[in-house]
Short mmCIF file of N, CA and C in Angstrom, two decimals:
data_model
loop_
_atom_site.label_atom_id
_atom_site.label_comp_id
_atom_site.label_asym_id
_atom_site.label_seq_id
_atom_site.Cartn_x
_atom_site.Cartn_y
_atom_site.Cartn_z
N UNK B 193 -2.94 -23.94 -201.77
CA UNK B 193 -2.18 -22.80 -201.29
C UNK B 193 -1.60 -22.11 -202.52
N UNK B 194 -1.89 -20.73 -202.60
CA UNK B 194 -1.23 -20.41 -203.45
C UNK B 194 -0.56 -18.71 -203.09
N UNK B 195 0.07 -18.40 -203.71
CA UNK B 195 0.54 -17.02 -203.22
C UNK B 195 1.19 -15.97 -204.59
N UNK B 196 1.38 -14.59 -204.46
CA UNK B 196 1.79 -13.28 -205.29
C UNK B 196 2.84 -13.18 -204.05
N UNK B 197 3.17 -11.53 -204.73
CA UNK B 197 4.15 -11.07 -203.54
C UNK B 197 3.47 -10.25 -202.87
N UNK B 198 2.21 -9.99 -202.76
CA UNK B 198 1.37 -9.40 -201.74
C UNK B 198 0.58 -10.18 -200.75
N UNK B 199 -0.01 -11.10 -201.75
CA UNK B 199 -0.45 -11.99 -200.52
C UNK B 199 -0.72 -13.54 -201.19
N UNK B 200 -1.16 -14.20 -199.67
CA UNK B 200 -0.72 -15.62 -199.93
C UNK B 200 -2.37 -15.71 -199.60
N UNK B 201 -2.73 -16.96 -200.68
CA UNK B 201 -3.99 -17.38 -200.22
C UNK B 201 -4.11 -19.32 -199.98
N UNK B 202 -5.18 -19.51 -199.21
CA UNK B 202 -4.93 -20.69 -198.40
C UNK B 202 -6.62 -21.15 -197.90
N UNK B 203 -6.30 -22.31 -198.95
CA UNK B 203 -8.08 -22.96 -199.66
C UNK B 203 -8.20 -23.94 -198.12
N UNK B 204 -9.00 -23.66 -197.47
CA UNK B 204 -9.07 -25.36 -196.55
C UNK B 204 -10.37 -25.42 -196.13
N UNK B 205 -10.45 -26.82 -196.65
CA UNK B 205 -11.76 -27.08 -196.80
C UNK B 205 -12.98 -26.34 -197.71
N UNK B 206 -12.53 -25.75 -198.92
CA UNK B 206 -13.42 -24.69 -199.65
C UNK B 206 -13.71 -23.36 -199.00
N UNK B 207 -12.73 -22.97 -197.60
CA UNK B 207 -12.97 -21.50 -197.33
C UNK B 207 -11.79 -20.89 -197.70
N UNK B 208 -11.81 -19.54 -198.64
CA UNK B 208 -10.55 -19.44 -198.83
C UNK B 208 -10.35 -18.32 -197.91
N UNK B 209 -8.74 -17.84 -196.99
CA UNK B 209 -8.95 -17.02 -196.58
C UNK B 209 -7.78 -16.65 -196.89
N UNK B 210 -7.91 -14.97 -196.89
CA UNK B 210 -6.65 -14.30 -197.57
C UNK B 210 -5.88 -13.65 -196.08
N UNK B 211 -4.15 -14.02 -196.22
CA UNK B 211 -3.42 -13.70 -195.78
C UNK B 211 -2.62 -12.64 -195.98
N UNK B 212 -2.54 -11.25 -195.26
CA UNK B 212 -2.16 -10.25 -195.80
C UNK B 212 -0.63 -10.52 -195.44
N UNK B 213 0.39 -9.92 -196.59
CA UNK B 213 1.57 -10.45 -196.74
C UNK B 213 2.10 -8.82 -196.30
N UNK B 214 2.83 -8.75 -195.17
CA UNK B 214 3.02 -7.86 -194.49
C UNK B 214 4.69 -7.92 -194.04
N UNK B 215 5.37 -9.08 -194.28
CA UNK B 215 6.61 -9.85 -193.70
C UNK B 215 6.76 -10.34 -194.98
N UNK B 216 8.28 -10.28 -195.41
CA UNK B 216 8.73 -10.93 -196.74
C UNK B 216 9.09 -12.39 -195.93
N UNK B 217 9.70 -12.57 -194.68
CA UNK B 217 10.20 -14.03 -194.52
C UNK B 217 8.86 -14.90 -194.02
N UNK B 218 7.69 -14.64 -194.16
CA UNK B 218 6.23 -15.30 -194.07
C UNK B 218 5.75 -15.76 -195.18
N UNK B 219 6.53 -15.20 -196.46
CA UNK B 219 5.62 -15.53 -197.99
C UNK B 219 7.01 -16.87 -198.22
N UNK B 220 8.19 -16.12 -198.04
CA UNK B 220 8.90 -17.36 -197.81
C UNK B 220 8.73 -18.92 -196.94
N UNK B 221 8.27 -18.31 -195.80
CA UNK B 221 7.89 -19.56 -195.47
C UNK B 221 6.62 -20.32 -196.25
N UNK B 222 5.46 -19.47 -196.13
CA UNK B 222 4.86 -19.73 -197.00
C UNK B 222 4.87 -20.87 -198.46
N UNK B 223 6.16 -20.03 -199.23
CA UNK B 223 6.21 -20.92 -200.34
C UNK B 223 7.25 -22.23 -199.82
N UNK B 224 7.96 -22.37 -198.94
CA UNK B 224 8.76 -23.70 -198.42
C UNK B 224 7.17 -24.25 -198.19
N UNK B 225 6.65 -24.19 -197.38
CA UNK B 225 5.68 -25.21 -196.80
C UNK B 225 4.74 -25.15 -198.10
N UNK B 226 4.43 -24.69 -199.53
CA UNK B 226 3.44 -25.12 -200.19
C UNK B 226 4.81 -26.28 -201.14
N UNK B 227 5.92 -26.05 -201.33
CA UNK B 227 7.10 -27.14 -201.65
C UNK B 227 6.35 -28.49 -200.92
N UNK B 228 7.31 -28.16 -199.51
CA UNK B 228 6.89 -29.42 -198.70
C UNK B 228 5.59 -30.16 -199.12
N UNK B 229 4.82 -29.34 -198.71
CA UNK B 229 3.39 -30.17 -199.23
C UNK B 229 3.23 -30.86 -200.59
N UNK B 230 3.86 -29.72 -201.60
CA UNK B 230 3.74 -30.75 -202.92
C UNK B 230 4.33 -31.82 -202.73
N UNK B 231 5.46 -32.23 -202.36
CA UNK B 231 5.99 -32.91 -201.88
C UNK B 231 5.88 -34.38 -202.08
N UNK B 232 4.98 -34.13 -200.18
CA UNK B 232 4.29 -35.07 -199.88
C UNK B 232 3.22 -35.54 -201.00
N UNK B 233 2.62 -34.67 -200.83
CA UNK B 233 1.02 -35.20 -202.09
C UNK B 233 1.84 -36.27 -203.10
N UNK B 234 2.96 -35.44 -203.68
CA UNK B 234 3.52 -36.54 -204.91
C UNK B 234 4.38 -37.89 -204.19
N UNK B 235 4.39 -37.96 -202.87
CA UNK B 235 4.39 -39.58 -202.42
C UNK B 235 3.93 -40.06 -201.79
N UNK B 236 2.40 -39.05 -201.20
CA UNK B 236 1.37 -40.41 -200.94
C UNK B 236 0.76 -40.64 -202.83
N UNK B 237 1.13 -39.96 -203.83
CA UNK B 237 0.44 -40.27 -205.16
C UNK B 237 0.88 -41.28 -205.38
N UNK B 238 2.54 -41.09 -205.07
CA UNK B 238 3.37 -42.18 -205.87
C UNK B 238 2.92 -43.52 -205.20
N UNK B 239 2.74 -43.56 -203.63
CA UNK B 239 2.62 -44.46 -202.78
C UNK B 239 1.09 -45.04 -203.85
N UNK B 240 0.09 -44.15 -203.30
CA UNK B 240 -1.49 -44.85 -203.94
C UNK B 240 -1.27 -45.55 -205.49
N UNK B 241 0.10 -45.53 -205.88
CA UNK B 241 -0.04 -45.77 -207.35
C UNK B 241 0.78 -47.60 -207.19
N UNK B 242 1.65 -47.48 -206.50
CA UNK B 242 2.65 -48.29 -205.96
C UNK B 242 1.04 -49.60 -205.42
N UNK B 243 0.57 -49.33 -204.71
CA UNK B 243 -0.69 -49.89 -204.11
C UNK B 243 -1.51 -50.70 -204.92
N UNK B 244 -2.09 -49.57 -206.07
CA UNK B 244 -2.82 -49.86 -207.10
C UNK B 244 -2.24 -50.79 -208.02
N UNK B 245 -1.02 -50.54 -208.38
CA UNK B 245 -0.36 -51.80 -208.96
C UNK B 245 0.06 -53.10 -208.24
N UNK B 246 -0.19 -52.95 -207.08
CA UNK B 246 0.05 -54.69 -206.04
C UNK B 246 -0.75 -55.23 -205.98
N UNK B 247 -2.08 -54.22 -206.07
CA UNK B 247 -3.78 -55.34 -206.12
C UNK B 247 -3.57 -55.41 -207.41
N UNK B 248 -2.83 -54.80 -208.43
CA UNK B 248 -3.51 -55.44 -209.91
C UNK B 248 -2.82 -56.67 -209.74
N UNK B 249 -1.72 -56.49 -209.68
CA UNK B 249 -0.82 -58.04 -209.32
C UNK B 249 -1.76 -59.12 -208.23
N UNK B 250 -2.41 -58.80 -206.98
CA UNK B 250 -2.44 -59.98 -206.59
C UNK B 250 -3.70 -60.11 -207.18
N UNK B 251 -4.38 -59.39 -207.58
CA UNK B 251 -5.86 -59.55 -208.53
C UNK B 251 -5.39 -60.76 -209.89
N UNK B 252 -4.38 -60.15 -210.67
CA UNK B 252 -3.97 -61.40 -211.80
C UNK B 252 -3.41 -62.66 -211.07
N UNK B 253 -2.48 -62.81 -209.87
CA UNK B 253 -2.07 -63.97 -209.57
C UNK B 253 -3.19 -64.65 -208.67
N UNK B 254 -4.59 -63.88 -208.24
CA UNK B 254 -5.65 -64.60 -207.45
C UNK B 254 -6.24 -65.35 -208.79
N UNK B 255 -6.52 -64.42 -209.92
CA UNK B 255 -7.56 -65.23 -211.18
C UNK B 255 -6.49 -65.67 -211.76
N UNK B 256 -5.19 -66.25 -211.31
CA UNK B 256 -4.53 -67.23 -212.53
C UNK B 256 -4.61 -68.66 -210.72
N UNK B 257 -4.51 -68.23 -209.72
CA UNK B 257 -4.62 -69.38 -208.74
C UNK B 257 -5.76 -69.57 -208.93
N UNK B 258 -7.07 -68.97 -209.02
CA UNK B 258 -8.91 -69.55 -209.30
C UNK B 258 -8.35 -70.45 -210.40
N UNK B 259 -7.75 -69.72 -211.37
CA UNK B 259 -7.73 -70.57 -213.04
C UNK B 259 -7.54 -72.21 -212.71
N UNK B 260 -6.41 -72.43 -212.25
CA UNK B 260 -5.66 -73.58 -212.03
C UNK B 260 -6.42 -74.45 -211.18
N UNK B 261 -7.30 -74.00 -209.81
CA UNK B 261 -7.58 -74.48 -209.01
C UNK B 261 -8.85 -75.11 -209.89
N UNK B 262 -9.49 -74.40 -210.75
CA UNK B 262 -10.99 -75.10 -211.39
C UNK B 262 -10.24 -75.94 -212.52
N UNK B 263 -8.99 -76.05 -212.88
CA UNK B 263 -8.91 -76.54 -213.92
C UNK B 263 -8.40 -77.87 -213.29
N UNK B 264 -8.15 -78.06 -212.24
CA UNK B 264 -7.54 -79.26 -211.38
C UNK B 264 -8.90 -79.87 -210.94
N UNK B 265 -9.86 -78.91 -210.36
CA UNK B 265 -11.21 -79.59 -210.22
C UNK B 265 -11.64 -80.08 -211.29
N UNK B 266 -11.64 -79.50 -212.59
CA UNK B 266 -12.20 -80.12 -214.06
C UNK B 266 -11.64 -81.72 -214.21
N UNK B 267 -10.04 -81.52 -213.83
CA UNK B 267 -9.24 -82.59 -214.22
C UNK B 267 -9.97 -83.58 -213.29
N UNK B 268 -9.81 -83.25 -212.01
CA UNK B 268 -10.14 -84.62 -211.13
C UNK B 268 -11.62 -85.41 -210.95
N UNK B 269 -12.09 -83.99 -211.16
CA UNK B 269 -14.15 -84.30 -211.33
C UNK B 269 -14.05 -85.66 -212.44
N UNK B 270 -13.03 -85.14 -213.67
CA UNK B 270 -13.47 -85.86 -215.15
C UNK B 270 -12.89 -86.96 -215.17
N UNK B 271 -11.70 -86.73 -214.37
CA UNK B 271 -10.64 -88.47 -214.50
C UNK B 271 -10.62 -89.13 -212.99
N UNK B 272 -11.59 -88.90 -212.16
CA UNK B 272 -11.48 -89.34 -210.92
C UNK B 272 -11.44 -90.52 -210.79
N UNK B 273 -12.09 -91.16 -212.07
CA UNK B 273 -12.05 -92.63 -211.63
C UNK B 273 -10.78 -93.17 -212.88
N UNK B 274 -9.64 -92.00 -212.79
CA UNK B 274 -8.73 -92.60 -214.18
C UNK B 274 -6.94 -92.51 -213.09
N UNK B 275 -6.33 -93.46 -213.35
CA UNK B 275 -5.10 -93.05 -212.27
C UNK B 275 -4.49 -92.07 -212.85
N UNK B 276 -4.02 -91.34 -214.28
CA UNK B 276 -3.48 -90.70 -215.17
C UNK B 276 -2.32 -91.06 -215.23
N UNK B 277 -1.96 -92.28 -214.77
CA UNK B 277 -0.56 -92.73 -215.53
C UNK B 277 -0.22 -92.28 -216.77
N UNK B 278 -1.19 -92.68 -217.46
CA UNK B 278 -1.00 -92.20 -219.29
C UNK B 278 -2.52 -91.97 -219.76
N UNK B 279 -2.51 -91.67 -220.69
CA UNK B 279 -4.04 -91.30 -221.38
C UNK B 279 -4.56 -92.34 -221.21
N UNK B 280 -6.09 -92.08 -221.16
CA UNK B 280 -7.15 -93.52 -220.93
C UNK B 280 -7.29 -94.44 -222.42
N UNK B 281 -6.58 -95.54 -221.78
CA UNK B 281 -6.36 -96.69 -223.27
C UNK B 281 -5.15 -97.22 -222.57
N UNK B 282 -3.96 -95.67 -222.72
CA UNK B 282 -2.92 -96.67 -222.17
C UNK B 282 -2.39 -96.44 -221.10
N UNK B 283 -3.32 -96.11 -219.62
CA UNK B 283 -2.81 -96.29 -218.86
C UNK B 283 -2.44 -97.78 -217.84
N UNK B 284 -1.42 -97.96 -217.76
CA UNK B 284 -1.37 -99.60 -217.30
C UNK B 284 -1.43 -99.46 -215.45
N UNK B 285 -1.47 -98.90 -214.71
CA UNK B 285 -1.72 -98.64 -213.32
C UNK B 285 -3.47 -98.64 -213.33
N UNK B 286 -3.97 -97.87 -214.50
CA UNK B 286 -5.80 -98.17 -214.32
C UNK B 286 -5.94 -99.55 -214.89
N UNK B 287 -5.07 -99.72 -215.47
CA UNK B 287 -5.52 -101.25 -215.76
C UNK B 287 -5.47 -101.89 -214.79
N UNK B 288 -3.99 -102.42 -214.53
CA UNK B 288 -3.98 -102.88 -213.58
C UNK B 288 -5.12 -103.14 -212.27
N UNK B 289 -5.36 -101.85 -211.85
CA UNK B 289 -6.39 -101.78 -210.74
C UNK B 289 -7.92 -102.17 -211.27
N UNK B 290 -7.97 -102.11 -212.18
CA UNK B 290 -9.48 -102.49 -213.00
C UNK B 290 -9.32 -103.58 -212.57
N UNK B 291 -8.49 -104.48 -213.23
CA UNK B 291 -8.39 -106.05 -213.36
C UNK B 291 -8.70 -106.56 -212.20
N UNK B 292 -7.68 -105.49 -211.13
CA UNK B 292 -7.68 -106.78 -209.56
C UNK B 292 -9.16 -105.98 -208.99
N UNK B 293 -9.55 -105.06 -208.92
CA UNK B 293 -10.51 -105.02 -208.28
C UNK B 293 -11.76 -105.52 -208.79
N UNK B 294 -12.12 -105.78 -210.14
CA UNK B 294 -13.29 -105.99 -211.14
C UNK B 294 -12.77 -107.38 -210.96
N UNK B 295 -11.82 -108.38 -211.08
CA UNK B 295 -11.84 -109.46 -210.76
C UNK B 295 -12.28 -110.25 -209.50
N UNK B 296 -12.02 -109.21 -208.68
CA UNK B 296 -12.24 -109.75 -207.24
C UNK B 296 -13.93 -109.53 -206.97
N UNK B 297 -14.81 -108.19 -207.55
CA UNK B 297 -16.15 -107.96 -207.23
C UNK B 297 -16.86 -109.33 -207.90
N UNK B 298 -16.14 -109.52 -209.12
CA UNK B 298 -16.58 -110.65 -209.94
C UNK B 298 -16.71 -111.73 -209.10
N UNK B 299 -15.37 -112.21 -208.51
CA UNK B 299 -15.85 -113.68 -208.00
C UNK B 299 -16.44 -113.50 -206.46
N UNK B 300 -16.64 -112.47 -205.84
CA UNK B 300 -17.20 -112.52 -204.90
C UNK B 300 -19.01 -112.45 -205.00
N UNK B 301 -19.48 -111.58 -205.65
CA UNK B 301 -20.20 -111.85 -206.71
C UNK B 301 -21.11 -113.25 -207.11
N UNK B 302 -19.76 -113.66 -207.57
CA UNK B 302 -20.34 -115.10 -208.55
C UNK B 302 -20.43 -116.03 -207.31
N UNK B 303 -19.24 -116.46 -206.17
CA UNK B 303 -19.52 -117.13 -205.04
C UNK B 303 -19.58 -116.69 -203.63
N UNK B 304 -19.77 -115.42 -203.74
CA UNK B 304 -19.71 -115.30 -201.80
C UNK B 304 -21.19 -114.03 -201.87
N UNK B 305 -21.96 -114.08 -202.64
CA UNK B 305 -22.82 -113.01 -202.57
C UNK B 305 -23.65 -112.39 -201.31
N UNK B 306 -23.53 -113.80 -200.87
CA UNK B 306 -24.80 -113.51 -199.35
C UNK B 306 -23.49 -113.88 -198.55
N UNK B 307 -22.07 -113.33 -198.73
CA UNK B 307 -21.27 -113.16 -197.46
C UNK B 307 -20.73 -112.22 -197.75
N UNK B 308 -21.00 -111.00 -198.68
CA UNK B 308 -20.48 -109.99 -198.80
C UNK B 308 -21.06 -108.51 -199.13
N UNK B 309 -21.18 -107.48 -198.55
CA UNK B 309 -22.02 -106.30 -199.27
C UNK B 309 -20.86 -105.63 -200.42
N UNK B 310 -21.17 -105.55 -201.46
CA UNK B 310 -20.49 -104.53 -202.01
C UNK B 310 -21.74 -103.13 -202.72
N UNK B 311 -20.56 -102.42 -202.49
CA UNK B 311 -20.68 -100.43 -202.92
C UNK B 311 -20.15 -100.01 -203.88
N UNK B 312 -20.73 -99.01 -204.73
CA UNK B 312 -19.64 -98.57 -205.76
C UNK B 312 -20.22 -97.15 -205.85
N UNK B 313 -19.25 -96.43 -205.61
CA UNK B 313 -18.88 -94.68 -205.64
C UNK B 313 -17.62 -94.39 -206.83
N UNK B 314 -18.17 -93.51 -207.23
CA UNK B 314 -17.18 -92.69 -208.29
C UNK B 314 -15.88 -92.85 -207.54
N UNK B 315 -14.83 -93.70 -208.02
CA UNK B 315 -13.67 -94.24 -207.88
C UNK B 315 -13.60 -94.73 -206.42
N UNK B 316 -14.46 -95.59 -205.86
CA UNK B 316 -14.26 -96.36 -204.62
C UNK B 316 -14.87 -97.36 -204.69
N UNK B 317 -14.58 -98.42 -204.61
CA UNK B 317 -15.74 -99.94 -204.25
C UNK B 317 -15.35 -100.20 -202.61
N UNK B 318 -16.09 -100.30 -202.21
CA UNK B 318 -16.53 -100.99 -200.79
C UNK B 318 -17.09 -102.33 -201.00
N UNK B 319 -16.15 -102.97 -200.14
CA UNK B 319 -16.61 -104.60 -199.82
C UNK B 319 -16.80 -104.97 -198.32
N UNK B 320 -17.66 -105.31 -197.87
CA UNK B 320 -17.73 -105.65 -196.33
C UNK B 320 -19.05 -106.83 -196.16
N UNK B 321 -17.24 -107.69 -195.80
CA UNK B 321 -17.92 -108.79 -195.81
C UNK B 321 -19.05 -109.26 -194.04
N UNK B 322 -20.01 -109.65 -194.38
CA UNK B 322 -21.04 -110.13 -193.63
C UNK B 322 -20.64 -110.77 -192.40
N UNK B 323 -19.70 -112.11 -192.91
CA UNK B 323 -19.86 -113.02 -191.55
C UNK B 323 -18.10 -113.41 -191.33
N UNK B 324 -18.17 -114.10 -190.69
CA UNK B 324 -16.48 -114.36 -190.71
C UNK B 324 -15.71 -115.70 -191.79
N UNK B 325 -16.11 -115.56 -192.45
CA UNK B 325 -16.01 -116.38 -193.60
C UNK B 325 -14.57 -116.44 -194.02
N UNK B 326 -13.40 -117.18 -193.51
CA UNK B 326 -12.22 -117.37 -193.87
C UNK B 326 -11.62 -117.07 -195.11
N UNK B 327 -12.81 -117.51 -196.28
CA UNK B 327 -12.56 -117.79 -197.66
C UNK B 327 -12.44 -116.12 -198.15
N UNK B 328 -13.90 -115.83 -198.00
CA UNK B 328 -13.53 -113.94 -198.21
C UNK B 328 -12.76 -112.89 -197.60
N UNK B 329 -12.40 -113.86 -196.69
CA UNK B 329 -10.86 -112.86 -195.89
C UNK B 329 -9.33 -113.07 -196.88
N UNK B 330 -9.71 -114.20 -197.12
CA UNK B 330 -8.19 -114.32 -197.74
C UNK B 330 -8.39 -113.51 -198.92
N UNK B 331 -9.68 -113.49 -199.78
CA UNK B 331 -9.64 -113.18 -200.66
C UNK B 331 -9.36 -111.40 -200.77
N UNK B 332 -10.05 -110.72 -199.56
CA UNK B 332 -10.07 -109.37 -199.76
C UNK B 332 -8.20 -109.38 -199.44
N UNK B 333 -7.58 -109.85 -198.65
CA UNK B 333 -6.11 -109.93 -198.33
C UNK B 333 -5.20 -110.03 -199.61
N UNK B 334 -5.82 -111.06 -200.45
CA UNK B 334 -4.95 -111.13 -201.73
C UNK B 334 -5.25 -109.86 -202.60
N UNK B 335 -6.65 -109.22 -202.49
CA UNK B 335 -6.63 -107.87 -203.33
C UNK B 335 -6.04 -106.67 -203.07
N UNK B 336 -6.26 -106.84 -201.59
CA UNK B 336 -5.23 -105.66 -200.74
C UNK B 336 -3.89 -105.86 -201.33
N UNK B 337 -2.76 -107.03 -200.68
CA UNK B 337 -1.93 -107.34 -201.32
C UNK B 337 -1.36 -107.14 -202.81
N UNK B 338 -2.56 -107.02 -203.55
CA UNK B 338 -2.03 -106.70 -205.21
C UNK B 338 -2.29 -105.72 -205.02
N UNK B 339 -2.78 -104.88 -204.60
CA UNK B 339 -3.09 -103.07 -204.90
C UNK B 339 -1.94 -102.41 -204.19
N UNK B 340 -1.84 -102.90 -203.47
CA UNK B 340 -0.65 -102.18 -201.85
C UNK B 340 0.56 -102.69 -203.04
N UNK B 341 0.58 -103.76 -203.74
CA UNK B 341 2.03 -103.81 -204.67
C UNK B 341 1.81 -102.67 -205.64
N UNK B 342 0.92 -102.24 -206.40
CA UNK B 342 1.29 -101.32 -207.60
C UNK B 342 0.95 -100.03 -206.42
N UNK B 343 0.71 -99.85 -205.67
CA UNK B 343 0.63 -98.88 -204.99
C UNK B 343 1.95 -98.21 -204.34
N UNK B 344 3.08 -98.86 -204.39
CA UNK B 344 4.50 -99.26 -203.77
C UNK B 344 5.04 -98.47 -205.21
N UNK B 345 4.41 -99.33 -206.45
CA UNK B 345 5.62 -99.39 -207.74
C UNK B 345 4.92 -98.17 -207.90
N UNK B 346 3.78 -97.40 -208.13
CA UNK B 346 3.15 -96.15 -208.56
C UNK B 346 2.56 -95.21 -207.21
N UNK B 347 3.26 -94.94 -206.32
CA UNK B 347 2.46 -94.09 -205.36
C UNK B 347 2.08 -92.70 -205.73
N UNK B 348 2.28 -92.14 -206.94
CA UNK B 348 1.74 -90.81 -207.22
C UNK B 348 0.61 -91.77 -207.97
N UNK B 349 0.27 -92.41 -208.17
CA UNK B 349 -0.66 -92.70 -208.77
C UNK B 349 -1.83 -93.58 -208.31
N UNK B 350 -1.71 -94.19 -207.11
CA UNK B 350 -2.71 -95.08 -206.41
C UNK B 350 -2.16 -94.42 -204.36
N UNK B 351 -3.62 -94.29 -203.83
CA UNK B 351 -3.40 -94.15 -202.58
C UNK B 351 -4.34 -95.55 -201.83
N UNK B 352 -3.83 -96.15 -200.92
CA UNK B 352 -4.52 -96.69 -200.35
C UNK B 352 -5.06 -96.17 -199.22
N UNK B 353 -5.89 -96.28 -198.71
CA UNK B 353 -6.62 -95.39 -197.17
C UNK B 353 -7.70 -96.63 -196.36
N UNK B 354 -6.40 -97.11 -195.50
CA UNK B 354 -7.10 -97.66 -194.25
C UNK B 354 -8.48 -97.19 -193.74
N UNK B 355 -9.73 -97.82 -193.71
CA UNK B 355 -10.67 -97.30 -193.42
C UNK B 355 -11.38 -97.50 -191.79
N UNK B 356 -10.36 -99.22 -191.60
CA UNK B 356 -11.04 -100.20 -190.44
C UNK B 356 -11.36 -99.26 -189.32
N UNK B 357 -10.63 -97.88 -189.25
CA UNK B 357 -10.59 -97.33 -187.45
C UNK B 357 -11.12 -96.07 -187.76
N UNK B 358 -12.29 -95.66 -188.58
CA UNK B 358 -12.92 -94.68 -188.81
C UNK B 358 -13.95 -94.57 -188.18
#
């Protein structure tokens, strides 16, 4: 919209058509409503700008949540089978659990072989024993028992997960 003091012209849609200015309180209105309009334009601008800066924001806080989320996958992929008590050497909770569980595959192993299946998955051993064999009950009970203890003294660091009712 634009206007002289003869006449006002008024673009819409690329037709322009000229308004003969015949009434002084028409060019007045005229120029109030091309105000108004600037107006507006400058706060849906301000608004589209306001916008544009909230996706840049949730755009940086989505690729700093991706960041973290692959860097937690890196962590857990690489130390899955590590408790991270402390760096690998001195963590004493992976020890610990090394010992009682690598002790226990050991002697089941060495004497209960054909009464026991064992499994081994990237940080899980499965033991399931065969027959009802008293001896390998107590024994999986005493390993439970030592794990369920550092599991008590370190629970950010060892989970146990009941499997029997799966």
């Amino acid at each position: 919209l634009s206007f002289d003091k003869e006449k006002v012209w008024l673009n819409v849609d690329g037709f322009d058509n000229l308004i003969d200015k015949t009434k002084p309180e028409e060019l007045d209105q005229a120029k109030d409503n091309q105000e108004k309009l600037q107006k507006a334009i400058e706060k849906v601008e301000k608004l589209n700008q306001d916008i544009l800066d909230k996706n840049k924001d949730l755009e940086n806080s989505l690729k700093e949540a991706k960041k973290r989320l692959n860097d937690l996958k890196k962590q857990t992929s690489s130390d899955k089978d590590h408790a991270n008590f402390a760096e690998k050497g001195q963590d004493i909770v992976c020890a610990a659990i090394s010992a009682i569980t690598n002790g226990t595959v050991n002697f089941f192993q060495l004497y209960y072989k054909d009464d026991c299946k064992i499994t081994y998955l990237p940080a899980e051993i499965s033991i399931y024993p065969q027959n009802d064999n008293p001896e390998c009950q107590l024994c999986l009970r005493l390993m439970l028992y030592q794990l369920e203890n550092i599991a008590n003294s370190y629970p950010d660091y060892l989970k146990i997960h009941d499997t029997t009712n799966l």
